[in-house]
Amino acid sequence: MASKRQLKLPVLEIFGPTFQGEGRAIGQKTMFVRTAGCDYHCDWCDSAFTWDGSEKPKPMTVDEVISELDKLGSYDYVTLSGGNPCLLASNMAELVNKLKNRGVTLAVETQGSRWQEWLKDIDQVTLSPKPPSSKMTVNFETLDFIVSNLRDDQITFKIPVFNDEDLAFAKGIQERYQPDVLYLSAGNPEPQAQGDIVSAQLNRLRELWERVAADDTWGNVRVLPQLHTLLYDNQRGV
């Protein structure tokens, strides 16, 4: 009898321990597993290497991924990132199942363009529908379906803001889904820039703070930095 074919994941990076830089889990100690492939090609994408062909993923079995995580040290929290990890079905479901069986808290970062059943087993699903500056179009029918199939306490909405149109888009997301908190971050328009970007990022954060603070129509909103850009500029693997 033929042996069962082992499922593999297209892995670009496994790194940590580090800290989550954005959203509800900002400051959370975590390991990262970054997979290749994305159905969006955002204009300001800070991870374009996941989809532009500039880097080739390494096909890894789930056990190989877990072995690489184990080599990095002890952990109880893992973030699945991309690209869009929700492009992956049964191969990602196997990883989710094995990590959950080990008592690991799981987070995923996605734009909310694809549904997978394994999302139901994720502790913290960060949905980041992309605003107009990305030059992508949000499929609200799909996003509505994802939201309706997850518990409220699983979902975090996080929107990167680059301009006034993005801020209006974020207001629309808040009105449509009424999350307990909407997380906004000051976007990084030059993710390939070398050297110190901290001053520019802090200026964008201050401008966003002031815009939101002056508008009393906002509900429960938190305006946060992309913390990793303040500590490590545009370095990868941090």
mmCIF file of C-alpha atoms in Angstrom:
data_model
loop_
_atom_site.group_PDB
_atom_site.id
_atom_site.type_symbol
_atom_site.label_atom_id
_atom_site.label_comp_id
_atom_site.label_asym_id
_atom_site.label_seq_id
_atom_site.Cartn_x
_atom_site.Cartn_y
_atom_site.Cartn_z
ATOM 1 C CA MET A 1 0.000 0.000 0.000
ATOM 2 C CA ALA A 2 1.342 3.417 -0.993
ATOM 3 C CA SER A 3 2.399 5.701 1.860
ATOM 4 C CA LYS A 4 0.340 8.799 2.514
ATOM 5 C CA ARG A 5 1.732 11.849 0.735
ATOM 6 C CA GLN A 6 3.033 14.417 3.201
ATOM 7 C CA LEU A 7 1.543 17.861 2.821
ATOM 8 C CA LYS A 8 3.997 20.720 2.477
ATOM 9 C CA LEU A 9 3.855 24.442 3.123
ATOM 10 C CA PRO A 10 5.590 27.104 0.971
ATOM 11 C CA VAL A 11 7.678 28.726 3.710
ATOM 12 C CA LEU A 12 9.739 31.883 3.261
ATOM 13 C CA GLU A 13 10.657 32.681 6.855
ATOM 14 C CA ILE A 14 10.472 31.179 10.318
ATOM 15 C CA PHE A 15 11.829 33.570 12.917
ATOM 16 C CA GLY A 16 11.678 34.665 16.522
ATOM 17 C CA PRO A 17 11.329 35.001 19.326
ATOM 18 C CA THR A 18 10.313 38.568 18.599
ATOM 19 C CA PHE A 19 7.302 40.769 19.321
ATOM 20 C CA GLN A 20 4.143 41.612 17.443
ATOM 21 C CA GLY A 21 4.441 45.165 16.159
ATOM 22 C CA GLU A 22 0.826 46.100 15.426
ATOM 23 C CA GLY A 23 -2.814 45.773 16.393
ATOM 24 C CA ARG A 24 -4.430 44.202 19.443
ATOM 25 C CA ALA A 25 -1.433 41.968 20.166
ATOM 26 C CA ILE A 26 1.159 44.753 19.957
ATOM 27 C CA GLY A 27 4.065 43.885 22.234
ATOM 28 C CA GLN A 28 3.119 40.189 22.362
ATOM 29 C CA LYS A 29 6.114 37.849 22.344
ATOM 30 C CA THR A 30 5.741 35.513 19.373
ATOM 31 C CA MET A 31 7.331 33.288 16.767
ATOM 32 C CA PHE A 32 6.503 33.970 13.118
ATOM 33 C CA VAL A 33 5.860 31.553 10.270
ATOM 34 C CA ARG A 34 5.668 33.441 6.973
ATOM 35 C CA THR A 35 4.298 31.627 3.938
ATOM 36 C CA ALA A 36 4.572 32.579 0.279
ATOM 37 C CA GLY A 37 1.799 33.693 -2.020
ATOM 38 C CA CYS A 38 -0.750 36.482 -1.959
ATOM 39 C CA ASP A 39 -3.888 37.276 -3.909
ATOM 40 C CA TYR A 40 -3.264 41.010 -3.354
ATOM 41 C CA HIS A 41 -0.370 43.079 -4.690
ATOM 42 C CA CYS A 42 -0.648 46.196 -2.548
ATOM 43 C CA ASP A 43 1.131 49.287 -3.794
ATOM 44 C CA TRP A 44 3.021 49.773 -0.514
ATOM 45 C CA CYS A 45 3.375 46.110 0.484
ATOM 46 C CA ASP A 46 6.151 45.598 3.041
ATOM 47 C CA SER A 47 6.372 41.898 2.162
ATOM 48 C CA ALA A 48 6.330 41.975 -1.640
ATOM 49 C CA PHE A 49 8.947 39.220 -1.663
ATOM 50 C CA THR A 50 6.135 36.845 -0.714
ATOM 51 C CA TRP A 51 4.485 37.258 -4.131
ATOM 52 C CA ASP A 52 6.736 39.112 -6.601
ATOM 53 C CA GLY A 53 8.970 36.141 -7.446
ATOM 54 C CA SER A 54 12.109 37.703 -5.990
ATOM 55 C CA GLU A 55 12.421 34.889 -3.438
ATOM 56 C CA LYS A 56 11.549 31.230 -3.706
ATOM 57 C CA PRO A 57 9.787 29.489 -0.814
ATOM 58 C CA LYS A 58 11.090 26.301 0.725
ATOM 59 C CA PRO A 59 8.537 23.464 0.660
ATOM 60 C CA MET A 60 8.379 22.150 4.223
ATOM 61 C CA THR A 61 6.293 19.498 5.899
ATOM 62 C CA VAL A 62 4.379 20.534 8.996
ATOM 63 C CA ASP A 63 6.750 18.523 11.188
ATOM 64 C CA GLU A 64 9.717 20.316 9.609
ATOM 65 C CA VAL A 65 8.116 23.690 10.348
ATOM 66 C CA ILE A 66 7.546 22.725 13.981
ATOM 67 C CA SER A 67 11.097 21.415 14.234
ATOM 68 C CA GLU A 68 12.419 24.784 13.020
ATOM 69 C CA LEU A 69 10.273 26.580 15.584
ATOM 70 C CA ASP A 70 11.582 24.290 18.314
ATOM 71 C CA LYS A 71 15.175 25.119 17.351
ATOM 72 C CA LEU A 72 14.468 28.810 18.002
ATOM 73 C CA GLY A 73 13.575 28.179 21.638
ATOM 74 C CA SER A 74 10.525 27.652 23.794
ATOM 75 C CA TYR A 75 7.294 29.326 22.727
ATOM 76 C CA ASP A 76 3.599 29.431 23.479
ATOM 77 C CA TYR A 77 2.459 31.908 20.813
ATOM 78 C CA VAL A 78 2.878 31.663 17.018
ATOM 79 C CA THR A 79 1.805 34.137 14.345
ATOM 80 C CA LEU A 80 0.991 32.851 10.856
ATOM 81 C CA SER A 81 1.739 35.521 8.295
ATOM 82 C CA GLY A 82 2.396 36.063 4.613
ATOM 83 C CA GLY A 83 1.519 37.056 1.961
ATOM 84 C CA ASN A 84 -1.842 35.629 2.722
ATOM 85 C CA PRO A 85 -1.692 32.402 4.752
ATOM 86 C CA CYS A 86 -5.400 31.899 4.035
ATOM 87 C CA LEU A 87 -4.520 30.792 0.511
ATOM 88 C CA LEU A 88 -3.446 27.510 2.132
ATOM 89 C CA ALA A 89 -5.985 24.846 3.012
ATOM 90 C CA SER A 90 -5.310 21.347 4.344
ATOM 91 C CA ASN A 91 -1.546 21.870 4.671
ATOM 92 C CA MET A 92 -2.075 24.893 6.955
ATOM 93 C CA ALA A 93 -4.908 23.111 8.764
ATOM 94 C CA GLU A 94 -2.457 20.361 9.740
ATOM 95 C CA LEU A 95 0.003 22.892 11.162
ATOM 96 C CA VAL A 96 -2.772 24.639 13.091
ATOM 97 C CA ASN A 97 -3.994 21.336 14.514
ATOM 98 C CA LYS A 98 -0.554 20.172 15.638
ATOM 99 C CA LEU A 99 0.355 23.497 17.254
ATOM 100 C CA LYS A 100 -3.003 23.696 19.032
ATOM 101 C CA ASN A 101 -2.464 20.164 20.365
ATOM 102 C CA ARG A 102 0.736 21.466 21.937
ATOM 103 C CA GLY A 103 -1.155 24.257 23.717
ATOM 104 C CA VAL A 104 0.165 27.047 21.488
ATOM 105 C CA THR A 105 -1.861 30.244 21.089
ATOM 106 C CA LEU A 106 -2.218 30.999 17.388
ATOM 107 C CA ALA A 107 -2.640 34.271 15.543
ATOM 108 C CA VAL A 108 -3.077 34.866 11.837
ATOM 109 C CA GLU A 109 -2.743 37.996 9.733
ATOM 110 C CA THR A 110 -4.860 38.232 6.575
ATOM 111 C CA GLN A 111 -6.675 40.804 4.464
ATOM 112 C CA GLY A 112 -9.889 38.813 4.727
ATOM 113 C CA SER A 113 -10.142 37.770 1.088
ATOM 114 C CA ARG A 114 -10.259 33.973 1.533
ATOM 115 C CA TRP A 115 -12.110 31.718 3.950
ATOM 116 C CA GLN A 116 -10.563 28.564 5.397
ATOM 117 C CA GLU A 117 -12.196 26.273 7.961
ATOM 118 C CA TRP A 118 -9.034 26.226 10.052
ATOM 119 C CA LEU A 119 -9.625 29.901 10.880
ATOM 120 C CA LYS A 120 -12.173 28.675 13.433
ATOM 121 C CA ASP A 121 -9.267 27.206 15.444
ATOM 122 C CA ILE A 122 -7.218 30.424 15.457
ATOM 123 C CA ASP A 123 -7.224 32.363 18.720
ATOM 124 C CA GLN A 124 -6.626 35.812 17.214
ATOM 125 C CA VAL A 125 -7.610 36.509 13.606
ATOM 126 C CA THR A 126 -6.383 39.919 12.481
ATOM 127 C CA LEU A 127 -8.409 41.088 9.493
ATOM 128 C CA SER A 128 -6.719 43.909 7.623
ATOM 129 C CA PRO A 129 -8.900 44.889 4.659
ATOM 130 C CA LYS A 130 -6.772 47.046 2.418
ATOM 131 C CA PRO A 131 -7.648 50.726 1.998
ATOM 132 C CA PRO A 132 -7.759 52.615 -1.327
ATOM 133 C CA SER A 133 -4.048 53.545 -1.263
ATOM 134 C CA SER A 134 -3.242 49.852 -1.760
ATOM 135 C CA LYS A 135 -4.947 49.990 -5.194
ATOM 136 C CA MET A 136 -6.725 46.757 -4.288
ATOM 137 C CA THR A 137 -10.492 46.209 -4.157
ATOM 138 C CA VAL A 138 -12.059 44.659 -1.063
ATOM 139 C CA ASN A 139 -14.612 41.895 -1.683
ATOM 140 C CA PHE A 140 -17.070 42.741 1.068
ATOM 141 C CA GLU A 141 -19.211 39.685 0.386
ATOM 142 C CA THR A 142 -16.255 37.460 1.278
ATOM 143 C CA LEU A 143 -15.263 39.613 4.243
ATOM 144 C CA ASP A 144 -18.839 39.533 5.544
ATOM 145 C CA PHE A 145 -18.823 35.733 5.279
ATOM 146 C CA ILE A 146 -15.558 35.436 7.215
ATOM 147 C CA VAL A 147 -16.772 37.737 9.975
ATOM 148 C CA SER A 148 -20.077 35.867 10.265
ATOM 149 C CA ASN A 149 -18.265 32.542 10.693
ATOM 150 C CA LEU A 150 -15.931 33.648 13.488
ATOM 151 C CA ARG A 151 -16.613 34.637 17.068
ATOM 152 C CA ASP A 152 -16.391 38.311 17.911
ATOM 153 C CA ASP A 153 -13.649 37.583 20.442
ATOM 154 C CA GLN A 154 -11.494 36.034 17.714
ATOM 155 C CA ILE A 155 -11.522 39.038 15.401
ATOM 156 C CA THR A 156 -9.354 42.129 15.307
ATOM 157 C CA PHE A 157 -9.804 44.749 12.579
ATOM 158 C CA LYS A 158 -6.610 46.632 11.745
ATOM 159 C CA ILE A 159 -6.323 49.231 8.983
ATOM 160 C CA PRO A 160 -3.082 50.873 7.804
ATOM 161 C CA VAL A 161 -3.705 54.534 7.003
ATOM 162 C CA PHE A 162 -1.717 56.501 4.445
ATOM 163 C CA ASN A 163 -4.075 59.350 3.474
ATOM 164 C CA ASP A 164 -7.519 60.901 3.983
ATOM 165 C CA GLU A 165 -9.197 58.390 1.661
ATOM 166 C CA ASP A 166 -7.819 55.540 3.752
ATOM 167 C CA LEU A 167 -9.106 57.164 6.924
ATOM 168 C CA ALA A 168 -12.591 57.432 5.404
ATOM 169 C CA PHE A 169 -12.367 53.771 4.394
ATOM 170 C CA ALA A 170 -11.468 52.849 7.986
ATOM 171 C CA LYS A 171 -14.506 54.787 9.257
ATOM 172 C CA GLY A 172 -16.634 52.733 6.872
ATOM 173 C CA ILE A 173 -15.173 49.489 8.247
ATOM 174 C CA GLN A 174 -16.014 50.595 11.776
ATOM 175 C CA GLU A 175 -19.578 51.463 10.818
ATOM 176 C CA ARG A 176 -20.108 48.225 8.882
ATOM 177 C CA TYR A 177 -18.702 45.732 11.418
ATOM 178 C CA GLN A 178 -18.822 47.689 14.702
ATOM 179 C CA PRO A 179 -15.817 45.947 16.286
ATOM 180 C CA ASP A 180 -15.179 46.420 19.985
ATOM 181 C CA VAL A 181 -12.055 48.344 18.975
ATOM 182 C CA LEU A 182 -10.824 49.402 15.540
ATOM 183 C CA TYR A 183 -7.042 49.507 15.311
ATOM 184 C CA LEU A 184 -5.424 52.053 13.016
ATOM 185 C CA SER A 185 -1.733 52.192 12.211
ATOM 186 C CA ALA A 186 0.296 54.888 10.520
ATOM 187 C CA GLY A 187 1.382 53.220 7.293
ATOM 188 C CA ASN A 188 4.942 52.900 6.050
ATOM 189 C CA PRO A 189 4.942 54.130 2.428
ATOM 190 C CA GLU A 190 8.598 53.249 1.782
ATOM 191 C CA PRO A 191 9.089 49.665 3.002
ATOM 192 C CA GLN A 192 12.267 49.262 0.937
ATOM 193 C CA ALA A 193 13.964 52.430 2.219
ATOM 194 C CA GLN A 194 17.353 51.929 3.817
ATOM 195 C CA GLY A 195 18.488 53.518 7.051
ATOM 196 C CA ASP A 196 16.581 55.472 9.688
ATOM 197 C CA ILE A 197 12.841 55.848 9.034
ATOM 198 C CA VAL A 198 11.838 56.560 12.635
ATOM 199 C CA SER A 199 11.355 60.333 12.363
ATOM 200 C CA ALA A 200 9.171 59.981 9.288
ATOM 201 C CA GLN A 201 7.082 57.259 10.918
ATOM 202 C CA LEU A 202 6.618 59.261 14.110
ATOM 203 C CA ASN A 203 5.509 62.283 12.071
ATOM 204 C CA ARG A 204 2.899 60.149 10.294
ATOM 205 C CA LEU A 205 1.729 58.760 13.631
ATOM 206 C CA ARG A 206 1.385 62.238 15.139
ATOM 207 C CA GLU A 207 -0.585 63.458 12.125
ATOM 208 C CA LEU A 208 -2.918 60.450 12.353
ATOM 209 C CA TRP A 209 -3.372 60.910 16.109
ATOM 210 C CA GLU A 210 -4.293 64.551 15.607
ATOM 211 C CA ARG A 211 -6.726 63.829 12.749
ATOM 212 C CA VAL A 212 -8.593 61.149 14.698
ATOM 213 C CA ALA A 213 -8.553 63.105 17.965
ATOM 214 C CA ALA A 214 -10.129 66.122 16.236
ATOM 215 C CA ASP A 215 -13.006 64.050 14.801
ATOM 216 C CA ASP A 216 -15.593 63.266 17.469
ATOM 217 C CA THR A 217 -17.513 60.929 15.135
ATOM 218 C CA TRP A 218 -14.972 58.177 15.738
ATOM 219 C CA GLY A 219 -16.083 55.383 18.040
ATOM 220 C CA ASN A 220 -13.752 53.114 19.993
ATOM 221 C CA VAL A 221 -10.521 53.429 18.043
ATOM 222 C CA ARG A 222 -6.861 52.966 18.902
ATOM 223 C CA VAL A 223 -4.189 54.671 16.828
ATOM 224 C CA LEU A 224 -0.936 52.771 17.157
ATOM 225 C CA PRO A 225 2.506 52.812 15.560
ATOM 226 C CA GLN A 226 3.958 50.012 13.522
ATOM 227 C CA LEU A 227 6.241 49.360 16.478
ATOM 228 C CA HIS A 228 8.742 47.219 14.588
ATOM 229 C CA THR A 229 9.505 50.122 12.208
ATOM 230 C CA LEU A 230 10.406 52.336 15.170
ATOM 231 C CA LEU A 231 12.788 49.767 16.597
ATOM 232 C CA TYR A 232 14.256 48.126 13.487
ATOM 233 C CA ASP A 233 13.417 50.412 10.545
ATOM 234 C CA ASN A 234 12.786 48.130 7.529
ATOM 235 C CA GLN A 235 14.798 45.150 8.710
ATOM 236 C CA ARG A 236 13.363 41.699 8.129
ATOM 237 C CA GLY A 237 13.121 38.795 10.532
ATOM 238 C CA VAL A 238 12.519 40.944 13.608
#
